[in-house]
């Protein structure tokens, strides 16, 4: 399984990361295509999901 990163953690490397579920264990069916992928630089903080502001897991795309 790929490494997962949680909202609030820092990105280990620059690149594209994709949404991999909510921290509370739910998968969000209504996550928009626009927010499924984020671009981060090395050291950037993983954000919450934009639409709901909920803590999320991210993985390297």
PDB file of N, CA, C and O in Angstrom:
ATOM      1  N   UNK A   1       0.847  -1.193   0.000  1.00  0.00           N
ATOM      2  CA  UNK A   1       0.000   0.000   0.000  1.00  0.00           C
ATOM      3  C   UNK A   1       0.882   1.242   0.000  1.00  0.00           C
ATOM      4  O   UNK A   1       1.908   1.294   0.660  1.00  0.00           O
ATOM      5  N   UNK A   2       0.469   2.223  -0.752  1.00  0.00           N
ATOM      6  CA  UNK A   2       1.223   3.468  -0.833  1.00  0.00           C
ATOM      7  C   UNK A   2       1.162   4.208   0.491  1.00  0.00           C
ATOM      8  O   UNK A   2       0.227   4.033   1.273  1.00  0.00           O
ATOM      9  N   UNK A   3       2.157   5.038   0.730  1.00  0.00           N
ATOM     10  CA  UNK A   3       2.150   5.856   1.936  1.00  0.00           C
ATOM     11  C   UNK A   3       0.971   6.820   1.884  1.00  0.00           C
ATOM     12  O   UNK A   3       0.664   7.387   0.840  1.00  0.00           O
ATOM     13  N   UNK A   4       0.332   6.981   3.025  1.00  0.00           N
ATOM     14  CA  UNK A   4      -0.789   7.925   3.138  1.00  0.00           C
ATOM     15  C   UNK A   4      -0.367   9.066   4.046  1.00  0.00           C
ATOM     16  O   UNK A   4       0.327   8.860   5.026  1.00  0.00           O
ATOM     17  N   UNK A   5      -0.827  10.240   3.703  1.00  0.00           N
ATOM     18  CA  UNK A   5      -0.509  11.432   4.475  1.00  0.00           C
ATOM     19  C   UNK A   5      -1.817  12.077   4.904  1.00  0.00           C
ATOM     20  O   UNK A   5      -2.791  12.079   4.171  1.00  0.00           O
ATOM     21  N   UNK A   6      -1.811  12.619   6.093  1.00  0.00           N
ATOM     22  CA  UNK A   6      -3.019  13.167   6.703  1.00  0.00           C
ATOM     23  C   UNK A   6      -2.981  14.691   6.688  1.00  0.00           C
ATOM     24  O   UNK A   6      -1.908  15.299   6.754  1.00  0.00           O
ATOM     25  N   UNK A   7      -4.160  15.291   6.638  1.00  0.00           N
ATOM     26  CA  UNK A   7      -4.282  16.742   6.749  1.00  0.00           C
ATOM     27  C   UNK A   7      -3.437  17.222   7.930  1.00  0.00           C
ATOM     28  O   UNK A   7      -3.509  16.649   9.016  1.00  0.00           O
ATOM     29  N   UNK A   8      -2.609  18.238   7.692  1.00  0.00           N
ATOM     30  CA  UNK A   8      -1.755  18.795   8.739  1.00  0.00           C
ATOM     31  C   UNK A   8      -0.320  18.321   8.670  1.00  0.00           C
ATOM     32  O   UNK A   8       0.569  18.977   9.206  1.00  0.00           O
ATOM     33  N   UNK A   9      -0.082  17.172   8.018  1.00  0.00           N
ATOM     34  CA  UNK A   9       1.286  16.686   7.855  1.00  0.00           C
ATOM     35  C   UNK A   9       1.956  17.427   6.703  1.00  0.00           C
ATOM     36  O   UNK A   9       1.285  18.077   5.897  1.00  0.00           O
ATOM     37  N   UNK A  10       3.279  17.314   6.632  1.00  0.00           N
ATOM     38  CA  UNK A  10       4.020  17.989   5.575  1.00  0.00           C
ATOM     39  C   UNK A  10       4.342  17.016   4.444  1.00  0.00           C
ATOM     40  O   UNK A  10       4.652  15.847   4.683  1.00  0.00           O
ATOM     41  N   UNK A  11       4.266  17.527   3.219  1.00  0.00           N
ATOM     42  CA  UNK A  11       4.575  16.722   2.037  1.00  0.00           C
ATOM     43  C   UNK A  11       6.064  16.373   2.022  1.00  0.00           C
ATOM     44  O   UNK A  11       6.902  17.256   2.179  1.00  0.00           O
ATOM     45  N   UNK A  12       6.402  15.091   1.852  1.00  0.00           N
ATOM     46  CA  UNK A  12       7.792  14.682   1.831  1.00  0.00           C
ATOM     47  C   UNK A  12       8.511  15.048   0.534  1.00  0.00           C
ATOM     48  O   UNK A  12       9.730  15.103   0.490  1.00  0.00           O
ATOM     49  N   UNK A  13       7.744  15.294  -0.514  1.00  0.00           N
ATOM     50  CA  UNK A  13       8.321  15.687  -1.800  1.00  0.00           C
ATOM     51  C   UNK A  13       7.277  16.429  -2.620  1.00  0.00           C
ATOM     52  O   UNK A  13       6.079  16.289  -2.384  1.00  0.00           O
ATOM     53  N   UNK A  14       7.750  17.205  -3.575  1.00  0.00           N
ATOM     54  CA  UNK A  14       6.847  17.941  -4.449  1.00  0.00           C
ATOM     55  C   UNK A  14       6.144  16.969  -5.387  1.00  0.00           C
ATOM     56  O   UNK A  14       6.679  15.919  -5.725  1.00  0.00           O
ATOM     57  N   UNK A  15       4.923  17.327  -5.776  1.00  0.00           N
ATOM     58  CA  UNK A  15       4.221  16.501  -6.744  1.00  0.00           C
ATOM     59  C   UNK A  15       2.724  16.583  -6.599  1.00  0.00           C
ATOM     60  O   UNK A  15       2.183  17.405  -5.857  1.00  0.00           O
ATOM     61  N   UNK A  16       2.057  15.692  -7.313  1.00  0.00           N
ATOM     62  CA  UNK A  16       0.599  15.603  -7.286  1.00  0.00           C
ATOM     63  C   UNK A  16       0.185  14.525  -6.300  1.00  0.00           C
ATOM     64  O   UNK A  16       0.723  13.420  -6.317  1.00  0.00           O
ATOM     65  N   UNK A  17      -0.770  14.860  -5.456  1.00  0.00           N
ATOM     66  CA  UNK A  17      -1.308  13.917  -4.477  1.00  0.00           C
ATOM     67  C   UNK A  17      -2.802  13.787  -4.724  1.00  0.00           C
ATOM     68  O   UNK A  17      -3.448  14.742  -5.151  1.00  0.00           O
ATOM     69  N   UNK A  18      -3.335  12.588  -4.458  1.00  0.00           N
ATOM     70  CA  UNK A  18      -4.760  12.367  -4.676  1.00  0.00           C
ATOM     71  C   UNK A  18      -5.469  12.011  -3.383  1.00  0.00           C
ATOM     72  O   UNK A  18      -4.888  11.404  -2.488  1.00  0.00           O
ATOM     73  N   UNK A  19      -6.717  12.412  -3.324  1.00  0.00           N
ATOM     74  CA  UNK A  19      -7.580  12.137  -2.183  1.00  0.00           C
ATOM     75  C   UNK A  19      -7.685  10.631  -1.971  1.00  0.00           C
ATOM     76  O   UNK A  19      -7.860   9.868  -2.911  1.00  0.00           O
ATOM     77  N   UNK A  20      -7.562  10.196  -0.697  1.00  0.00           N
ATOM     78  CA  UNK A  20      -7.600   8.763  -0.391  1.00  0.00           C
ATOM     79  C   UNK A  20      -8.494   8.467   0.812  1.00  0.00           C
ATOM     80  O   UNK A  20      -8.214   7.585   1.596  1.00  0.00           O
ATOM     81  N   UNK A  21      -9.555   9.244   0.969  1.00  0.00           N
ATOM     82  CA  UNK A  21     -10.515   9.000   2.040  1.00  0.00           C
ATOM     83  C   UNK A  21     -10.436  10.033   3.142  1.00  0.00           C
ATOM     84  O   UNK A  21      -9.495  10.813   3.221  1.00  0.00           O
ATOM     85  N   UNK A  22     -11.450  10.028   3.962  1.00  0.00           N
ATOM     86  CA  UNK A  22     -11.493  10.946   5.098  1.00  0.00           C
ATOM     87  C   UNK A  22     -10.860  10.289   6.313  1.00  0.00           C
ATOM     88  O   UNK A  22     -10.884   9.068   6.455  1.00  0.00           O
ATOM     89  N   UNK A  23     -10.318  11.088   7.192  1.00  0.00           N
ATOM     90  CA  UNK A  23      -9.638  10.581   8.384  1.00  0.00           C
ATOM     91  C   UNK A  23     -10.596   9.784   9.267  1.00  0.00           C
ATOM     92  O   UNK A  23     -10.202   8.807   9.899  1.00  0.00           O
ATOM     93  N   UNK A  24     -11.883  10.152   9.260  1.00  0.00           N
ATOM     94  CA  UNK A  24     -12.848   9.414  10.088  1.00  0.00           C
ATOM     95  C   UNK A  24     -13.250   8.067   9.476  1.00  0.00           C
ATOM     96  O   UNK A  24     -14.107   7.370   9.998  1.00  0.00           O
ATOM     97  N   UNK A  25     -12.636   7.702   8.347  1.00  0.00           N
ATOM     98  CA  UNK A  25     -12.851   6.382   7.764  1.00  0.00           C
ATOM     99  C   UNK A  25     -13.837   6.321   6.619  1.00  0.00           C
ATOM    100  O   UNK A  25     -13.951   5.314   5.947  1.00  0.00           O
ATOM    101  N   UNK A  26     -14.552   7.401   6.381  1.00  0.00           N
ATOM    102  CA  UNK A  26     -15.524   7.405   5.286  1.00  0.00           C
ATOM    103  C   UNK A  26     -14.848   7.724   3.963  1.00  0.00           C
ATOM    104  O   UNK A  26     -13.879   8.447   3.913  1.00  0.00           O
ATOM    105  N   UNK A  27     -15.367   7.154   2.915  1.00  0.00           N
ATOM    106  CA  UNK A  27     -14.992   7.574   1.559  1.00  0.00           C
ATOM    107  C   UNK A  27     -16.086   8.525   1.123  1.00  0.00           C
ATOM    108  O   UNK A  27     -17.269   8.262   1.333  1.00  0.00           O
ATOM    109  N   UNK A  28     -15.720   9.629   0.541  1.00  0.00           N
ATOM    110  CA  UNK A  28     -16.699  10.642   0.152  1.00  0.00           C
ATOM    111  C   UNK A  28     -17.123  10.432  -1.288  1.00  0.00           C
ATOM    112  O   UNK A  28     -16.316  10.522  -2.180  1.00  0.00           O
ATOM    113  N   UNK A  29     -18.398  10.151  -1.507  1.00  0.00           N
ATOM    114  CA  UNK A  29     -18.903   9.995  -2.859  1.00  0.00           C
ATOM    115  C   UNK A  29     -19.066  11.332  -3.571  1.00  0.00           C
ATOM    116  O   UNK A  29     -19.033  11.392  -4.782  1.00  0.00           O
ATOM    117  N   UNK A  30     -19.254  12.387  -2.797  1.00  0.00           N
ATOM    118  CA  UNK A  30     -19.517  13.684  -3.416  1.00  0.00           C
ATOM    119  C   UNK A  30     -18.270  14.574  -3.491  1.00  0.00           C
ATOM    120  O   UNK A  30     -18.382  15.772  -3.590  1.00  0.00           O
ATOM    121  N   UNK A  31     -17.096  13.973  -3.479  1.00  0.00           N
ATOM    122  CA  UNK A  31     -15.858  14.727  -3.680  1.00  0.00           C
ATOM    123  C   UNK A  31     -15.791  15.093  -5.160  1.00  0.00           C
ATOM    124  O   UNK A  31     -15.941  14.223  -6.020  1.00  0.00           O
ATOM    125  N   UNK A  32     -15.592  16.359  -5.453  1.00  0.00           N
ATOM    126  CA  UNK A  32     -15.573  16.785  -6.849  1.00  0.00           C
ATOM    127  C   UNK A  32     -14.252  16.391  -7.503  1.00  0.00           C
ATOM    128  O   UNK A  32     -13.230  16.226  -6.828  1.00  0.00           O
ATOM    129  N   UNK A  33     -14.286  16.237  -8.816  1.00  0.00           N
ATOM    130  CA  UNK A  33     -13.064  15.921  -9.569  1.00  0.00           C
ATOM    131  C   UNK A  33     -11.999  16.977  -9.311  1.00  0.00           C
ATOM    132  O   UNK A  33     -10.810  16.674  -9.237  1.00  0.00           O
ATOM    133  N   UNK A  34     -12.444  18.206  -9.158  1.00  0.00           N
ATOM    134  CA  UNK A  34     -11.538  19.334  -8.960  1.00  0.00           C
ATOM    135  C   UNK A  34     -10.737  19.229  -7.664  1.00  0.00           C
ATOM    136  O   UNK A  34      -9.618  19.721  -7.577  1.00  0.00           O
ATOM    137  N   UNK A  35     -11.300  18.593  -6.633  1.00  0.00           N
ATOM    138  CA  UNK A  35     -10.594  18.517  -5.362  1.00  0.00           C
ATOM    139  C   UNK A  35      -9.982  17.146  -5.080  1.00  0.00           C
ATOM    140  O   UNK A  35      -9.440  16.928  -4.006  1.00  0.00           O
ATOM    141  N   UNK A  36     -10.039  16.238  -6.028  1.00  0.00           N
ATOM    142  CA  UNK A  36      -9.448  14.904  -5.831  1.00  0.00           C
ATOM    143  C   UNK A  36      -7.935  14.912  -5.956  1.00  0.00           C
ATOM    144  O   UNK A  36      -7.271  14.002  -5.481  1.00  0.00           O
ATOM    145  N   UNK A  37      -7.388  15.937  -6.617  1.00  0.00           N
ATOM    146  CA  UNK A  37      -5.938  16.026  -6.811  1.00  0.00           C
ATOM    147  C   UNK A  37      -5.442  17.395  -6.374  1.00  0.00           C
ATOM    148  O   UNK A  37      -6.102  18.402  -6.625  1.00  0.00           O
ATOM    149  N   UNK A  38      -4.297  17.401  -5.714  1.00  0.00           N
ATOM    150  CA  UNK A  38      -3.672  18.657  -5.282  1.00  0.00           C
ATOM    151  C   UNK A  38      -2.204  18.638  -5.666  1.00  0.00           C
ATOM    152  O   UNK A  38      -1.589  17.573  -5.760  1.00  0.00           O
ATOM    153  N   UNK A  39      -1.659  19.799  -5.931  1.00  0.00           N
ATOM    154  CA  UNK A  39      -0.237  19.970  -6.219  1.00  0.00           C
ATOM    155  C   UNK A  39       0.425  20.570  -4.990  1.00  0.00           C
ATOM    156  O   UNK A  39      -0.034  21.598  -4.485  1.00  0.00           O
ATOM    157  N   UNK A  40       1.460  19.918  -4.490  1.00  0.00           N
ATOM    158  CA  UNK A  40       2.173  20.430  -3.326  1.00  0.00           C
ATOM    159  C   UNK A  40       3.669  20.493  -3.612  1.00  0.00           C
ATOM    160  O   UNK A  40       4.193  19.716  -4.406  1.00  0.00           O
ATOM    161  N   UNK A  41       4.334  21.405  -2.930  1.00  0.00           N
ATOM    162  CA  UNK A  41       5.791  21.487  -2.954  1.00  0.00           C
ATOM    163  C   UNK A  41       6.327  20.770  -1.727  1.00  0.00           C
ATOM    164  O   UNK A  41       5.594  20.548  -0.755  1.00  0.00           O
ATOM    165  N   UNK A  42       7.591  20.426  -1.753  1.00  0.00           N
ATOM    166  CA  UNK A  42       8.233  19.789  -0.608  1.00  0.00           C
ATOM    167  C   UNK A  42       8.038  20.662   0.632  1.00  0.00           C
ATOM    168  O   UNK A  42       8.323  21.854   0.610  1.00  0.00           O
ATOM    169  N   UNK A  43       7.503  20.083   1.698  1.00  0.00           N
ATOM    170  CA  UNK A  43       7.302  20.810   2.947  1.00  0.00           C
ATOM    171  C   UNK A  43       5.952  21.486   3.082  1.00  0.00           C
ATOM    172  O   UNK A  43       5.619  21.988   4.154  1.00  0.00           O
ATOM    173  N   UNK A  44       5.149  21.525   2.003  1.00  0.00           N
ATOM    174  CA  UNK A  44       3.795  22.097   2.102  1.00  0.00           C
ATOM    175  C   UNK A  44       2.950  21.237   3.039  1.00  0.00           C
ATOM    176  O   UNK A  44       3.168  20.037   3.162  1.00  0.00           O
ATOM    177  N   UNK A  45       1.969  21.848   3.653  1.00  0.00           N
ATOM    178  CA  UNK A  45       1.070  21.141   4.560  1.00  0.00           C
ATOM    179  C   UNK A  45      -0.115  20.569   3.787  1.00  0.00           C
ATOM    180  O   UNK A  45      -0.722  21.265   2.985  1.00  0.00           O
ATOM    181  N   UNK A  46      -0.425  19.291   4.051  1.00  0.00           N
ATOM    182  CA  UNK A  46      -1.591  18.676   3.418  1.00  0.00           C
ATOM    183  C   UNK A  46      -2.849  19.365   3.932  1.00  0.00           C
ATOM    184  O   UNK A  46      -3.029  19.502   5.142  1.00  0.00           O
ATOM    185  N   UNK A  47      -3.725  19.785   3.016  1.00  0.00           N
ATOM    186  CA  UNK A  47      -4.915  20.537   3.412  1.00  0.00           C
ATOM    187  C   UNK A  47      -6.095  19.634   3.760  1.00  0.00           C
ATOM    188  O   UNK A  47      -6.098  18.448   3.425  1.00  0.00           O
ATOM    189  N   UNK A  48      -7.127  20.225   4.375  1.00  0.00           N
ATOM    190  CA  UNK A  48      -8.384  19.492   4.513  1.00  0.00           C
ATOM    191  C   UNK A  48      -9.078  19.477   3.150  1.00  0.00           C
ATOM    192  O   UNK A  48      -8.673  20.187   2.230  1.00  0.00           O
ATOM    193  N   UNK A  49     -10.115  18.697   3.037  1.00  0.00           N
ATOM    194  CA  UNK A  49     -10.918  18.673   1.818  1.00  0.00           C
ATOM    195  C   UNK A  49     -11.556  20.048   1.661  1.00  0.00           C
ATOM    196  O   UNK A  49     -12.149  20.576   2.603  1.00  0.00           O
ATOM    197  N   UNK A  50     -11.421  20.658   0.506  1.00  0.00           N
ATOM    198  CA  UNK A  50     -11.879  22.041   0.303  1.00  0.00           C
ATOM    199  C   UNK A  50     -13.370  22.225   0.556  1.00  0.00           C
ATOM    200  O   UNK A  50     -13.776  23.184   1.210  1.00  0.00           O
ATOM    201  N   UNK A  51     -14.200  21.334   0.035  1.00  0.00           N
ATOM    202  CA  UNK A  51     -15.647  21.543   0.096  1.00  0.00           C
ATOM    203  C   UNK A  51     -16.211  21.417   1.509  1.00  0.00           C
ATOM    204  O   UNK A  51     -17.117  22.140   1.888  1.00  0.00           O
ATOM    205  N   UNK A  52     -15.674  20.488   2.283  1.00  0.00           N
ATOM    206  CA  UNK A  52     -16.259  20.235   3.605  1.00  0.00           C
ATOM    207  C   UNK A  52     -15.352  20.623   4.769  1.00  0.00           C
ATOM    208  O   UNK A  52     -15.769  20.572   5.915  1.00  0.00           O
ATOM    209  N   UNK A  53     -14.101  20.957   4.459  1.00  0.00           N
ATOM    210  CA  UNK A  53     -13.105  21.322   5.483  1.00  0.00           C
ATOM    211  C   UNK A  53     -12.802  20.159   6.434  1.00  0.00           C
ATOM    212  O   UNK A  53     -12.338  20.357   7.549  1.00  0.00           O
ATOM    213  N   UNK A  54     -13.098  18.919   6.003  1.00  0.00           N
ATOM    214  CA  UNK A  54     -12.833  17.742   6.823  1.00  0.00           C
ATOM    215  C   UNK A  54     -11.414  17.236   6.594  1.00  0.00           C
ATOM    216  O   UNK A  54     -10.869  17.337   5.493  1.00  0.00           O
ATOM    217  N   UNK A  55     -10.818  16.679   7.639  1.00  0.00           N
ATOM    218  CA  UNK A  55      -9.480  16.105   7.542  1.00  0.00           C
ATOM    219  C   UNK A  55      -9.499  14.927   6.579  1.00  0.00           C
ATOM    220  O   UNK A  55     -10.414  14.108   6.597  1.00  0.00           O
ATOM    221  N   UNK A  56      -8.478  14.854   5.731  1.00  0.00           N
ATOM    222  CA  UNK A  56      -8.438  13.838   4.687  1.00  0.00           C
ATOM    223  C   UNK A  56      -7.092  13.144   4.654  1.00  0.00           C
ATOM    224  O   UNK A  56      -6.096  13.631   5.209  1.00  0.00           O
ATOM    225  N   UNK A  57      -7.081  11.982   4.000  1.00  0.00           N
ATOM    226  CA  UNK A  57      -5.838  11.292   3.683  1.00  0.00           C
ATOM    227  C   UNK A  57      -5.513  11.562   2.231  1.00  0.00           C
ATOM    228  O   UNK A  57      -6.395  11.660   1.378  1.00  0.00           O
ATOM    229  N   UNK A  58      -4.219  11.672   1.954  1.00  0.00           N
ATOM    230  CA  UNK A  58      -3.718  11.919   0.599  1.00  0.00           C
ATOM    231  C   UNK A  58      -2.634  10.900   0.305  1.00  0.00           C
ATOM    232  O   UNK A  58      -1.929  10.455   1.212  1.00  0.00           O
ATOM    233  N   UNK A  59      -2.494  10.536  -0.959  1.00  0.00           N
ATOM    234  CA  UNK A  59      -1.395   9.659  -1.373  1.00  0.00           C
ATOM    235  C   UNK A  59      -0.811  10.190  -2.663  1.00  0.00           C
ATOM    236  O   UNK A  59      -1.473  10.894  -3.419  1.00  0.00           O
ATOM    237  N   UNK A  60       0.452   9.835  -2.895  1.00  0.00           N
ATOM    238  CA  UNK A  60       1.150  10.292  -4.083  1.00  0.00           C
ATOM    239  C   UNK A  60       0.457   9.724  -5.316  1.00  0.00           C
ATOM    240  O   UNK A  60       0.173   8.531  -5.376  1.00  0.00           O
ATOM    241  N   UNK A  61       0.163  10.585  -6.273  1.00  0.00           N
ATOM    242  CA  UNK A  61      -0.542  10.146  -7.484  1.00  0.00           C
ATOM    243  C   UNK A  61       0.440   9.536  -8.486  1.00  0.00           C
ATOM    244  O   UNK A  61       1.610   9.795  -8.453  1.00  0.00           O
TER     245      UNK A  61
END
